[in-house]
PDB file of C-alpha atoms in Angstrom:
ATOM      1  CA  MET A  23     -62.841  69.124  21.779  1.00  0.00           C
ATOM      2  CA  SER A  24     -60.107  69.633  24.382  1.00  0.00           C
ATOM      3  CA  SER A  25     -60.584  70.593  28.021  1.00  0.00           C
ATOM      4  CA  LEU A  26     -59.449  74.127  27.067  1.00  0.00           C
ATOM      5  CA  SER A  27     -62.042  74.525  24.293  1.00  0.00           C
ATOM      6  CA  ALA A  28     -64.802  73.157  26.516  1.00  0.00           C
ATOM      7  CA  LEU A  29     -63.803  75.486  29.360  1.00  0.00           C
ATOM      8  CA  THR A  30     -63.662  78.466  26.972  1.00  0.00           C
ATOM      9  CA  ASN A  31     -67.200  77.694  25.787  1.00  0.00           C
ATOM     10  CA  PHE A  32     -68.491  77.307  29.347  1.00  0.00           C
ATOM     11  CA  LEU A  33     -66.942  80.634  30.397  1.00  0.00           C
ATOM     12  CA  LYS A  34     -68.632  82.387  27.470  1.00  0.00           C
ATOM     13  CA  ARG A  35     -71.985  80.851  28.388  1.00  0.00           C
ATOM     14  CA  TYR A  36     -71.446  81.683  32.058  1.00  0.00           C
ATOM     15  CA  GLN A  37     -70.828  85.369  31.496  1.00  0.00           C
ATOM     16  CA  ALA A  38     -73.579  85.625  28.876  1.00  0.00           C
ATOM     17  CA  ILE A  39     -76.265  84.358  31.271  1.00  0.00           C
ATOM     18  CA  TYR A  40     -75.304  86.986  33.864  1.00  0.00           C
ATOM     19  CA  GLN A  41     -75.609  89.700  31.226  1.00  0.00           C
ATOM     20  CA  GLU A  42     -78.980  88.357  30.100  1.00  0.00           C
ATOM     21  CA  GLU A  43     -80.508  87.787  33.555  1.00  0.00           C
ATOM     22  CA  CYS A  44     -78.760  90.393  35.719  1.00  0.00           C
ATOM     23  CA  ASP A  45     -77.457  92.955  33.217  1.00  0.00           C
ATOM     24  CA  GLU A  46     -74.096  92.819  34.961  1.00  0.00           C
ATOM     25  CA  PHE A  47     -71.067  90.588  35.370  1.00  0.00           C
ATOM     26  CA  PRO A  48     -70.779  87.885  38.061  1.00  0.00           C
ATOM     27  CA  ARG A  49     -69.862  89.136  41.529  1.00  0.00           C
ATOM     28  CA  PHE A  50     -67.319  87.696  43.939  1.00  0.00           C
ATOM     29  CA  TYR A  51     -66.067  88.547  47.430  1.00  0.00           C
ATOM     30  CA  ALA A  52     -62.370  88.744  46.616  1.00  0.00           C
ATOM     31  CA  GLN A  53     -61.462  89.639  50.226  1.00  0.00           C
ATOM     32  CA  GLY A  54     -58.824  92.138  49.120  1.00  0.00           C
ATOM     33  CA  GLU A  55     -57.153  89.787  46.617  1.00  0.00           C
ATOM     34  CA  ASP A  56     -56.429  91.638  43.373  1.00  0.00           C
ATOM     35  CA  SER A  57     -56.961  89.977  39.998  1.00  0.00           C
ATOM     36  CA  ALA A  58     -56.921  90.869  36.326  1.00  0.00           C
ATOM     37  CA  CYS A  59     -60.525  89.583  36.325  1.00  0.00           C
ATOM     38  CA  ILE A  60     -61.895  92.617  38.166  1.00  0.00           C
ATOM     39  CA  VAL A  61     -63.781  94.829  35.712  1.00  0.00           C
ATOM     40  CA  GLN A  62     -64.574  97.996  37.677  1.00  0.00           C
ATOM     41  CA  GLU A  63     -62.425 100.522  39.461  1.00  0.00           C
ATOM     42  CA  THR A  64     -62.328  99.501  43.087  1.00  0.00           C
ATOM     43  CA  ASP A  65     -60.352  99.847  46.283  1.00  0.00           C
ATOM     44  CA  LEU A  66     -60.835  96.127  46.855  1.00  0.00           C
ATOM     45  CA  ASP A  67     -63.044  96.700  49.875  1.00  0.00           C
ATOM     46  CA  GLU A  68     -63.134  93.288  51.540  1.00  0.00           C
ATOM     47  CA  ASN A  69     -66.754  93.888  52.543  1.00  0.00           C
ATOM     48  CA  MET A  70     -68.010  94.412  48.988  1.00  0.00           C
ATOM     49  CA  PRO A  71     -68.203  91.933  46.103  1.00  0.00           C
ATOM     50  CA  VAL A  72     -66.380  92.847  42.894  1.00  0.00           C
ATOM     51  CA  GLN A  73     -67.648  92.250  39.379  1.00  0.00           C
ATOM     52  CA  TRP A  74     -65.395  90.042  37.293  1.00  0.00           C
ATOM     53  CA  VAL A  75     -64.886  88.489  33.873  1.00  0.00           C
ATOM     54  CA  SER A  76     -62.585  85.607  33.073  1.00  0.00           C
ATOM     55  CA  VAL A  77     -59.335  86.675  31.398  1.00  0.00           C
ATOM     56  CA  VAL A  78     -56.791  84.787  29.339  1.00  0.00           C
ATOM     57  CA  ARG A  79     -53.470  84.603  31.148  1.00  0.00           C
ATOM     58  CA  ASP A  80     -50.505  86.448  29.631  1.00  0.00           C
ATOM     59  CA  GLN A  81     -48.340  83.427  30.375  1.00  0.00           C
ATOM     60  CA  VAL A  82     -49.843  79.946  30.320  1.00  0.00           C
ATOM     61  CA  GLY A  83     -49.489  78.056  33.601  1.00  0.00           C
ATOM     62  CA  ASN A  84     -48.555  74.395  33.757  1.00  0.00           C
ATOM     63  CA  PHE A  85     -48.153  71.598  36.275  1.00  0.00           C
ATOM     64  CA  ASP A  86     -44.677  70.430  35.276  1.00  0.00           C
ATOM     65  CA  ASN A  87     -43.442  71.188  38.794  1.00  0.00           C
ATOM     66  CA  VAL A  88     -46.163  68.977  40.268  1.00  0.00           C
ATOM     67  CA  ALA A  89     -45.311  66.093  37.940  1.00  0.00           C
ATOM     68  CA  SER A  90     -41.613  66.523  38.686  1.00  0.00           C
ATOM     69  CA  ALA A  91     -42.098  66.717  42.458  1.00  0.00           C
ATOM     70  CA  LEU A  92     -44.047  63.451  42.486  1.00  0.00           C
ATOM     71  CA  ASP A  93     -42.241  61.767  39.584  1.00  0.00           C
ATOM     72  CA  ILE A  94     -45.505  61.098  37.767  1.00  0.00           C
ATOM     73  CA  ARG A  95     -47.058  61.903  34.409  1.00  0.00           C
ATOM     74  CA  LEU A  96     -50.139  64.071  34.792  1.00  0.00           C
ATOM     75  CA  HIS A  97     -53.011  63.815  32.334  1.00  0.00           C
ATOM     76  CA  SER A  98     -52.662  66.622  29.789  1.00  0.00           C
ATOM     77  CA  ASP A  99     -56.148  67.996  30.537  1.00  0.00           C
ATOM     78  CA  ILE A 100     -54.891  69.512  33.785  1.00  0.00           C
ATOM     79  CA  ASN A 101     -52.924  72.199  31.924  1.00  0.00           C
ATOM     80  CA  GLY A 102     -55.810  72.998  29.597  1.00  0.00           C
ATOM     81  CA  PHE A 103     -58.260  73.225  32.473  1.00  0.00           C
ATOM     82  CA  TYR A 104     -56.238  75.252  34.991  1.00  0.00           C
ATOM     83  CA  GLY A 105     -53.445  76.958  33.059  1.00  0.00           C
ATOM     84  CA  HIS A 106     -55.106  79.374  30.634  1.00  0.00           C
ATOM     85  CA  PHE A 107     -57.526  81.586  32.569  1.00  0.00           C
ATOM     86  CA  PHE A 108     -57.918  83.600  35.718  1.00  0.00           C
ATOM     87  CA  SER A 109     -61.536  83.501  36.824  1.00  0.00           C
ATOM     88  CA  GLY A 110     -63.981  83.770  39.670  1.00  0.00           C
ATOM     89  CA  PRO A 111     -65.923  80.720  40.883  1.00  0.00           C
ATOM     90  CA  LEU A 112     -68.156  79.048  38.302  1.00  0.00           C
ATOM     91  CA  MET A 113     -71.479  77.825  39.664  1.00  0.00           C
ATOM     92  CA  PHE A 114     -73.506  75.256  37.757  1.00  0.00           C
ATOM     93  CA  HIS A 115     -76.651  73.155  37.582  1.00  0.00           C
ATOM     94  CA  SER A 116     -76.419  69.593  36.302  1.00  0.00           C
ATOM     95  CA  GLN A 117     -78.264  66.278  36.256  1.00  0.00           C
ATOM     96  CA  TRP A 118     -76.200  65.349  39.341  1.00  0.00           C
ATOM     97  CA  GLY A 119     -77.075  68.482  41.288  1.00  0.00           C
ATOM     98  CA  ALA A 120     -75.636  71.951  41.802  1.00  0.00           C
ATOM     99  CA  GLY A 121     -71.935  72.579  42.208  1.00  0.00           C
ATOM    100  CA  GLU A 122     -68.928  74.764  41.545  1.00  0.00           C
ATOM    101  CA  VAL A 123     -66.154  74.477  38.980  1.00  0.00           C
ATOM    102  CA  LEU A 124     -62.833  75.690  40.355  1.00  0.00           C
ATOM    103  CA  GLN A 125     -60.530  78.183  38.652  1.00  0.00           C
ATOM    104  CA  PRO A 126     -57.588  80.269  39.934  1.00  0.00           C
ATOM    105  CA  TRP A 127     -58.300  83.915  40.757  1.00  0.00           C
ATOM    106  CA  ASN A 128     -54.706  85.137  40.313  1.00  0.00           C
ATOM    107  CA  GLN A 129     -51.128  83.833  40.131  1.00  0.00           C
ATOM    108  CA  ASN A 130     -50.861  83.405  43.885  1.00  0.00           C
ATOM    109  CA  ASP A 131     -54.045  81.374  43.780  1.00  0.00           C
ATOM    110  CA  PHE A 132     -52.630  79.218  40.968  1.00  0.00           C
ATOM    111  CA  GLU A 133     -49.517  78.467  43.014  1.00  0.00           C
ATOM    112  CA  CYS A 134     -51.670  77.533  46.020  1.00  0.00           C
ATOM    113  CA  LEU A 135     -53.652  75.280  43.700  1.00  0.00           C
ATOM    114  CA  GLN A 136     -50.479  73.493  42.586  1.00  0.00           C
ATOM    115  CA  GLN A 137     -49.383  72.880  46.183  1.00  0.00           C
ATOM    116  CA  ASN A 138     -52.745  71.522  47.201  1.00  0.00           C
ATOM    117  CA  ILE A 139     -52.986  69.229  44.194  1.00  0.00           C
ATOM    118  CA  ILE A 140     -49.584  67.860  45.241  1.00  0.00           C
ATOM    119  CA  GLY A 141     -51.030  67.256  48.708  1.00  0.00           C
ATOM    120  CA  HIS A 142     -54.089  65.545  47.241  1.00  0.00           C
ATOM    121  CA  LEU A 143     -51.988  63.276  45.009  1.00  0.00           C
ATOM    122  CA  MET A 144     -49.659  62.385  47.885  1.00  0.00           C
ATOM    123  CA  MET A 145     -52.634  61.401  50.028  1.00  0.00           C
ATOM    124  CA  LYS A 146     -54.025  59.219  47.236  1.00  0.00           C
ATOM    125  CA  ARG A 147     -50.656  57.468  47.095  1.00  0.00           C
ATOM    126  CA  LYS A 148     -50.634  57.025  50.861  1.00  0.00           C
ATOM    127  CA  LEU A 149     -54.072  55.423  50.706  1.00  0.00           C
ATOM    128  CA  LYS A 150     -52.897  53.241  47.776  1.00  0.00           C
ATOM    129  CA  GLN A 151     -55.703  54.547  45.584  1.00  0.00           C
ATOM    130  CA  PRO A 152     -55.687  55.521  41.889  1.00  0.00           C
ATOM    131  CA  LEU A 153     -54.381  59.059  41.386  1.00  0.00           C
ATOM    132  CA  THR A 154     -56.933  61.825  40.859  1.00  0.00           C
ATOM    133  CA  TRP A 155     -56.984  65.639  40.802  1.00  0.00           C
ATOM    134  CA  PHE A 156     -59.939  67.840  41.613  1.00  0.00           C
ATOM    135  CA  ILE A 157     -61.760  70.291  39.338  1.00  0.00           C
ATOM    136  CA  GLY A 158     -64.804  71.149  41.415  1.00  0.00           C
ATOM    137  CA  VAL A 159     -67.079  70.493  44.355  1.00  0.00           C
ATOM    138  CA  MET A 160     -70.736  69.539  44.653  1.00  0.00           C
ATOM    139  CA  GLU A 161     -73.117  71.749  46.609  1.00  0.00           C
ATOM    140  CA  GLU A 162     -74.576  68.929  48.678  1.00  0.00           C
ATOM    141  CA  GLY A 163     -72.387  66.580  50.698  1.00  0.00           C
ATOM    142  CA  ASP A 164     -68.654  66.501  51.201  1.00  0.00           C
ATOM    143  CA  THR A 165     -67.886  65.410  47.664  1.00  0.00           C
ATOM    144  CA  MET A 166     -65.382  66.561  45.092  1.00  0.00           C
ATOM    145  CA  ILE A 167     -65.459  66.370  41.318  1.00  0.00           C
ATOM    146  CA  THR A 168     -62.211  64.707  40.313  1.00  0.00           C
ATOM    147  CA  VAL A 169     -60.416  63.542  37.184  1.00  0.00           C
ATOM    148  CA  ASN A 170     -58.944  60.045  36.969  1.00  0.00           C
ATOM    149  CA  ASN A 171     -55.329  60.786  36.106  1.00  0.00           C
ATOM    150  CA  GLU A 172     -54.966  57.610  34.057  1.00  0.00           C
ATOM    151  CA  THR A 173     -58.060  57.858  31.854  1.00  0.00           C
ATOM    152  CA  GLY A 174     -59.123  61.519  32.045  1.00  0.00           C
ATOM    153  CA  SER A 175     -62.659  60.506  33.070  1.00  0.00           C
ATOM    154  CA  VAL A 176     -64.594  62.677  35.549  1.00  0.00           C
ATOM    155  CA  TRP A 177     -66.069  61.291  38.755  1.00  0.00           C
ATOM    156  CA  ILE A 178     -67.672  62.058  42.106  1.00  0.00           C
ATOM    157  CA  GLU A 179     -65.162  61.394  44.872  1.00  0.00           C
ATOM    158  CA  LYS A 180     -65.611  61.430  48.623  1.00  0.00           C
ATOM    159  CA  PRO A 181     -62.385  62.277  50.479  1.00  0.00           C
ATOM    160  CA  GLY A 182     -60.563  59.202  51.703  1.00  0.00           C
ATOM    161  CA  GLU A 183     -62.361  56.938  49.240  1.00  0.00           C
ATOM    162  CA  VAL A 184     -61.948  55.898  45.619  1.00  0.00           C
ATOM    163  CA  GLN A 185     -63.948  57.601  42.886  1.00  0.00           C
ATOM    164  CA  SER A 186     -67.516  56.312  43.095  1.00  0.00           C
ATOM    165  CA  ILE A 187     -69.806  57.688  40.366  1.00  0.00           C
ATOM    166  CA  GLN A 188     -68.602  58.420  36.840  1.00  0.00           C
ATOM    167  CA  LEU A 189     -70.018  61.663  35.472  1.00  0.00           C
ATOM    168  CA  ALA A 190     -68.325  61.848  32.079  1.00  0.00           C
ATOM    169  CA  SER A 191     -65.644  60.189  29.979  1.00  0.00           C
ATOM    170  CA  SER A 192     -63.592  63.408  29.795  1.00  0.00           C
ATOM    171  CA  VAL A 193     -63.386  66.949  31.126  1.00  0.00           C
ATOM    172  CA  ASP A 194     -64.795  68.405  27.909  1.00  0.00           C
ATOM    173  CA  ASP A 195     -67.751  65.995  28.026  1.00  0.00           C
ATOM    174  CA  PHE A 196     -68.378  66.943  31.659  1.00  0.00           C
ATOM    175  CA  LEU A 197     -68.280  70.713  31.008  1.00  0.00           C
ATOM    176  CA  SER A 198     -70.581  70.395  28.000  1.00  0.00           C
ATOM    177  CA  GLN A 199     -73.277  68.918  30.276  1.00  0.00           C
ATOM    178  CA  LEU A 200     -73.266  71.804  32.755  1.00  0.00           C
ATOM    179  CA  THR A 201     -75.689  74.731  32.820  1.00  0.00           C
ATOM    180  CA  PRO A 202     -74.298  78.007  34.218  1.00  0.00           C
ATOM    181  CA  ARG A 203     -76.022  78.922  37.501  1.00  0.00           C
ATOM    182  CA  VAL A 204     -76.679  82.527  38.513  1.00  0.00           C
ATOM    183  CA  ALA A 205     -75.888  82.851  42.218  1.00  0.00           C
ATOM    184  CA  ALA A 206     -75.380  85.722  44.626  1.00  0.00           C
ATOM    185  CA  ALA A 207     -71.821  86.361  45.757  1.00  0.00           C
ATOM    186  CA  LYS A 208     -71.072  84.390  48.912  1.00  0.00           C
ATOM    187  CA  VAL A 209     -68.943  85.513  51.838  1.00  0.00           C
ATOM    188  CA  TYR A 210     -66.527  82.787  52.896  1.00  0.00           C
ATOM    189  CA  ASP A 211     -65.340  82.677  56.471  1.00  0.00           C
ATOM    190  CA  GLU A 212     -61.601  83.003  56.965  1.00  0.00           C
ATOM    191  CA  LEU A 213     -60.843  79.628  58.467  1.00  0.00           C
ATOM    192  CA  ASP A 214     -57.710  77.761  59.419  1.00  0.00           C
ATOM    193  CA  THR A 215     -57.775  74.915  56.912  1.00  0.00           C
ATOM    194  CA  GLY A 216     -54.304  73.578  57.573  1.00  0.00           C
ATOM    195  CA  LEU A 217     -53.652  73.718  53.826  1.00  0.00           C
ATOM    196  CA  GLU A 218     -50.712  75.467  52.200  1.00  0.00           C
ATOM    197  CA  GLY A 219     -51.735  78.993  51.189  1.00  0.00           C
ATOM    198  CA  ALA A 220     -55.364  78.457  52.164  1.00  0.00           C
ATOM    199  CA  ALA A 221     -55.676  81.578  54.311  1.00  0.00           C
ATOM    200  CA  ASP A 222     -54.815  83.748  51.289  1.00  0.00           C
ATOM    201  CA  HIS A 223     -57.485  82.298  49.052  1.00  0.00           C
ATOM    202  CA  PRO A 224     -60.899  83.985  48.987  1.00  0.00           C
ATOM    203  CA  GLY A 225     -62.984  80.906  48.307  1.00  0.00           C
ATOM    204  CA  ILE A 226     -61.712  77.626  46.908  1.00  0.00           C
ATOM    205  CA  TRP A 227     -59.870  76.278  49.924  1.00  0.00           C
ATOM    206  CA  GLN A 228     -62.623  77.220  52.326  1.00  0.00           C
ATOM    207  CA  ARG A 229     -64.990  75.100  50.223  1.00  0.00           C
ATOM    208  CA  LEU A 230     -62.555  72.189  50.472  1.00  0.00           C
ATOM    209  CA  LYS A 231     -61.816  72.638  54.178  1.00  0.00           C
ATOM    210  CA  THR A 232     -64.159  69.993  55.584  1.00  0.00           C
ATOM    211  CA  MET A 233     -63.217  67.487  52.903  1.00  0.00           C
ATOM    212  CA  TYR A 234     -59.492  67.825  53.435  1.00  0.00           C
ATOM    213  CA  GLN A 235     -59.766  67.629  57.197  1.00  0.00           C
ATOM    214  CA  TYR A 236     -61.629  64.356  56.738  1.00  0.00           C
ATOM    215  CA  LEU A 237     -59.029  63.159  54.241  1.00  0.00           C
ATOM    216  CA  ARG A 238     -56.119  63.870  56.589  1.00  0.00           C
ATOM    217  CA  ASN A 239     -57.870  62.075  59.446  1.00  0.00           C
ATOM    218  CA  LYS A 240     -58.632  59.121  57.186  1.00  0.00           C
ATOM    219  CA  GLY A 241     -54.969  58.862  56.208  1.00  0.00           C
TER     220      GLY A 241
END
């Protein structure tokens, strides 16, 4: 199974559990950011959460520009994981604790994601550490879920440090071990993260704010 097939299966399970337990779709505070994911007619009131479903992108996104900018070869799973869907945040339970799988909300979000993965990879180079790219965050502690760019294995990583705990041998193996978690929509504060495009994003970069501040200070 590829990272794309595993992600597709997880998205189906994620939306099914909301239908079964809540009789509605997941909700998300989009903070005025439009997306093809939004399922109901709305004026995008920033004070109200929207219902959403993941949607297949009309045009597949890729990270060729990231690889070119850094003159590296990125593991192929990055395109399968990030390039095929627009989606809200994906909460999960696992044997390692609760967390969130990251996905882009819209094209602007995807472009912000590319820029911040470049920043992450550049910092790993600066620290002379193996290259990684993030796919999620854990609920407890300032820890990311990252992919080893060389092997495709999935690990816990604390900013400024090398990957510490291996979770799975691949992205598809990691996703297959997750249980979708029903969670109320969360309001994220609009914070100055210092990251490219962060102020425009309704959730992901706020979750990474503390970690990246620590990473920049460490470097």
